[in-house]
């Protein structure tokens, strides 16, 4: 290869990297499943110091009436009745600060900011989760089977898992924004 050809190759590679990074696929630190595991194990480094995170095993069970008092009507519809918010309506779509996304029903941390990516769907999307925080089941609400997932601590419905996410997990955890609250690592919520 000529020197000129090599330089051109480097330029193209640089441009490609710049473009793919702007497209917000998986962040560069997660090249393989080992990187994903590290990200899952290190989730507490994204937690604000003042935030007392509950455990998935500390079950929160409330009556329908108590949930209605605790949640906004929009959050109640999603978390307790498996509703779906309108695409593009959640302010969390544009949340890019460092921190943790917790269940809006019970404060259980479920994702870190490092697990989020821009899927272009209009719902906050994640390629993996904090381990052990969700349970899932198959639902048939749209005739075709879909994998629904819900919070292990309070049972609140969050969204659906699809298989068109970025590598290396290939997962898209499509989450209703209203089912989440963002806790920035530093600064105000
Ligand atoms: Zn919950």
Tab-separated table of C-alpha atoms and ligand atoms in Angstrom:
chain	number	residue	atom	x	y	z
A	1	UNK	CA	0.000	0.000	0.000
A	2	UNK	CA	1.325	3.467	-0.833
A	3	UNK	CA	1.829	6.029	1.855
A	4	UNK	CA	-0.924	8.136	0.345
A	5	UNK	CA	-3.298	5.167	0.242
A	6	UNK	CA	-2.587	4.416	3.878
A	7	UNK	CA	-3.282	7.995	4.917
A	8	UNK	CA	-6.566	7.939	3.037
A	9	UNK	CA	-7.463	4.686	4.783
A	10	UNK	CA	-6.764	6.238	8.172
A	11	UNK	CA	-8.850	9.290	7.307
A	12	UNK	CA	-11.789	7.130	6.255
A	13	UNK	CA	-11.513	5.057	9.447
A	14	UNK	CA	-11.444	8.237	11.544
A	15	UNK	CA	-14.476	9.623	9.757
A	16	UNK	CA	-16.298	6.313	10.179
A	17	UNK	CA	-15.565	6.281	13.894
A	18	UNK	CA	-16.778	9.854	14.253
A	19	UNK	CA	-19.997	9.040	12.397
A	20	UNK	CA	-20.774	5.848	14.269
A	21	UNK	CA	-20.100	7.496	17.606
A	22	UNK	CA	-22.457	10.314	16.749
A	23	UNK	CA	-25.085	7.709	15.850
A	24	UNK	CA	-24.946	6.550	19.504
A	25	UNK	CA	-24.779	2.816	19.070
A	26	UNK	CA	-23.371	0.987	22.068
A	27	UNK	CA	-20.753	3.106	23.825
A	28	UNK	CA	-17.165	2.251	22.899
A	29	UNK	CA	-16.345	0.628	26.249
A	30	UNK	CA	-18.717	-2.287	25.613
A	31	UNK	CA	-17.144	-4.274	22.821
A	32	UNK	CA	-18.046	-7.699	24.189
A	33	UNK	CA	-20.134	-9.430	26.843
A	34	UNK	CA	-17.288	-9.063	29.324
A	35	UNK	CA	-17.702	-5.301	29.008
A	36	UNK	CA	-21.454	-5.681	29.596
A	37	UNK	CA	-20.830	-7.737	32.716
A	38	UNK	CA	-18.427	-5.106	34.037
A	39	UNK	CA	-21.034	-2.436	33.347
A	40	UNK	CA	-23.649	-4.458	35.246
A	41	UNK	CA	-21.330	-5.127	38.183
A	42	UNK	CA	-20.228	-1.484	38.441
A	43	UNK	CA	-23.716	0.022	38.423
A	44	UNK	CA	-23.377	1.484	41.931
A	45	UNK	CA	-20.665	3.867	40.715
A	46	UNK	CA	-23.502	5.774	38.957
A	47	UNK	CA	-25.515	6.171	42.150
A	48	UNK	CA	-25.806	9.559	43.879
A	49	UNK	CA	-24.287	9.420	47.358
A	50	UNK	CA	-27.451	10.648	49.068
A	51	UNK	CA	-29.750	8.122	47.382
A	52	UNK	CA	-30.754	5.164	49.538
A	53	UNK	CA	-31.397	2.406	47.010
A	54	UNK	CA	-33.809	-0.366	48.074
A	55	UNK	CA	-33.115	-4.023	47.209
A	56	UNK	CA	-35.144	-6.082	44.698
A	57	UNK	CA	-35.931	-8.516	47.527
A	58	UNK	CA	-37.604	-5.812	49.674
A	59	UNK	CA	-41.007	-6.389	48.079
A	60	UNK	CA	-43.372	-3.418	47.908
A	61	UNK	CA	-47.014	-4.509	47.773
A	62	UNK	CA	-49.783	-1.917	47.879
A	63	UNK	CA	-53.519	-1.932	47.240
A	64	UNK	CA	-54.888	-0.435	44.010
A	65	UNK	CA	-56.077	2.592	45.964
A	66	UNK	CA	-52.685	3.161	47.534
A	67	UNK	CA	-50.979	2.895	44.131
A	68	UNK	CA	-53.439	5.468	42.760
A	69	UNK	CA	-52.503	7.837	45.577
A	70	UNK	CA	-48.792	7.268	45.094
A	71	UNK	CA	-48.582	7.550	41.290
A	72	UNK	CA	-49.613	10.084	38.676
A	73	UNK	CA	-52.503	8.858	36.448
A	74	UNK	CA	-50.016	8.357	33.560
A	75	UNK	CA	-47.604	6.358	35.712
A	76	UNK	CA	-50.496	4.330	37.164
A	77	UNK	CA	-51.724	3.415	33.680
A	78	UNK	CA	-48.281	2.112	32.639
A	79	UNK	CA	-47.023	0.556	35.880
A	80	UNK	CA	-50.245	-0.997	37.189
A	81	UNK	CA	-52.307	-1.525	33.991
A	82	UNK	CA	-49.598	-2.276	31.411
A	83	UNK	CA	-50.433	0.842	29.408
A	84	UNK	CA	-48.001	2.380	26.900
A	85	UNK	CA	-47.136	6.073	26.834
A	86	UNK	CA	-47.247	7.924	23.519
A	87	UNK	CA	-43.877	7.785	21.709
A	88	UNK	CA	-41.733	10.905	21.997
A	89	UNK	CA	-43.490	12.266	25.095
A	90	UNK	CA	-40.917	11.429	27.793
A	91	UNK	CA	-38.375	14.062	28.844
A	92	UNK	CA	-36.091	11.100	29.677
A	93	UNK	CA	-35.598	10.487	25.945
A	94	UNK	CA	-33.121	13.359	26.041
A	95	UNK	CA	-31.585	12.635	29.456
A	96	UNK	CA	-27.838	12.284	28.899
A	97	UNK	CA	-26.352	13.007	32.337
A	98	UNK	CA	-24.531	10.402	34.414
A	99	UNK	CA	-26.784	8.672	36.888
A	100	UNK	CA	-29.294	5.939	37.565
A	101	UNK	CA	-32.821	5.304	36.266
A	102	UNK	CA	-35.002	3.954	39.088
A	103	UNK	CA	-38.507	2.458	39.060
A	104	UNK	CA	-41.060	5.281	39.463
A	105	UNK	CA	-43.188	2.944	41.585
A	106	UNK	CA	-40.666	1.887	44.199
A	107	UNK	CA	-37.249	3.606	43.648
A	108	UNK	CA	-35.443	0.365	42.734
A	109	UNK	CA	-32.485	1.280	40.452
A	110	UNK	CA	-33.008	-0.573	37.148
A	111	UNK	CA	-30.634	1.006	34.577
A	112	UNK	CA	-27.545	3.228	34.604
A	113	UNK	CA	-26.983	6.083	32.163
A	114	UNK	CA	-24.210	3.978	30.551
A	115	UNK	CA	-26.807	1.366	29.514
A	116	UNK	CA	-28.945	3.869	27.571
A	117	UNK	CA	-28.783	4.408	23.822
A	118	UNK	CA	-30.726	6.340	21.220
A	119	UNK	CA	-32.958	3.814	19.462
A	120	UNK	CA	-34.902	6.428	17.488
A	121	UNK	CA	-38.216	4.901	18.656
A	122	UNK	CA	-39.331	7.755	20.919
A	123	UNK	CA	-39.037	5.662	24.103
A	124	UNK	CA	-36.043	5.569	26.457
A	125	UNK	CA	-34.071	2.507	25.336
A	126	UNK	CA	-31.389	0.425	27.007
A	127	UNK	CA	-29.208	-2.446	25.770
A	128	UNK	CA	-28.888	-4.110	29.182
A	129	UNK	CA	-30.110	-3.666	32.772
A	130	UNK	CA	-28.862	-3.662	36.336
A	131	UNK	CA	-28.833	-7.405	37.147
A	132	UNK	CA	-31.716	-9.080	38.983
A	133	UNK	CA	-34.183	-6.174	38.902
A	134	UNK	CA	-36.736	-7.310	36.302
A	135	UNK	CA	-38.945	-10.331	35.719
A	136	UNK	CA	-40.594	-10.991	32.380
A	137	UNK	CA	-43.538	-12.777	30.834
A	138	UNK	CA	-45.003	-13.205	27.361
A	139	UNK	CA	-48.044	-11.072	26.583
A	140	UNK	CA	-50.428	-11.168	23.605
A	141	UNK	CA	-51.895	-7.652	23.849
A	142	UNK	CA	-50.990	-6.927	20.211
A	143	UNK	CA	-51.875	-10.486	19.011
A	144	UNK	CA	-48.216	-11.316	18.382
A	145	UNK	CA	-46.368	-12.589	21.442
A	146	UNK	CA	-44.132	-9.990	23.078
A	147	UNK	CA	-41.852	-10.186	26.083
A	148	UNK	CA	-43.154	-7.859	28.767
A	149	UNK	CA	-40.908	-6.993	31.716
A	150	UNK	CA	-41.767	-5.678	35.165
A	151	UNK	CA	-40.015	-4.516	38.318
A	152	UNK	CA	-39.092	-7.353	40.636
A	153	UNK	CA	-39.674	-5.230	43.747
A	154	UNK	CA	-43.137	-3.730	43.098
A	155	UNK	CA	-44.378	-5.715	40.083
A	156	UNK	CA	-44.810	-2.495	38.066
A	157	UNK	CA	-44.841	-2.940	34.263
A	158	UNK	CA	-42.033	-1.061	32.491
A	159	UNK	CA	-41.966	-2.085	28.831
A	160	UNK	CA	-40.999	-4.791	26.328
A	161	UNK	CA	-37.748	-6.431	25.220
A	162	UNK	CA	-36.930	-6.607	21.518
A	163	UNK	CA	-34.066	-8.290	19.714
A	164	UNK	CA	-33.011	-5.360	17.506
A	165	UNK	CA	-30.694	-3.598	19.960
A	166	UNK	CA	-27.002	-2.812	19.503
A	167	UNK	CA	-24.319	-5.476	19.819
A	168	UNK	CA	-23.020	-7.184	21.849
A	169	UNK	CA	-26.351	-7.868	23.643
A	170	UNK	CA	-28.596	-7.268	20.631
A	171	UNK	CA	-31.313	-6.304	23.145
A	172	UNK	CA	-33.565	-3.278	23.177
A	173	UNK	CA	-35.269	-2.727	26.523
A	174	UNK	CA	-37.996	-0.357	25.366
A	175	UNK	CA	-39.061	1.432	28.552
A	176	UNK	CA	-41.948	3.791	29.212
A	177	UNK	CA	-40.340	6.992	30.484
A	178	UNK	CA	-43.176	7.581	32.936
A	179	UNK	CA	-42.260	4.307	34.689
A	180	UNK	CA	-38.804	5.696	35.469
A	181	UNK	CA	-37.310	8.455	37.567
A	182	UNK	CA	-33.804	9.723	36.858
A	183	UNK	CA	-31.397	10.253	39.730
A	184	UNK	CA	-28.328	12.192	38.532
A	185	UNK	CA	-25.058	11.199	40.125
A	186	UNK	CA	-24.352	14.826	40.923
A	187	UNK	CA	-26.559	17.909	40.843
A	188	UNK	CA	-30.335	18.196	40.975
A	189	UNK	CA	-32.938	15.761	39.655
B	1	LIG	ZN1	-40.692	-0.998	41.175
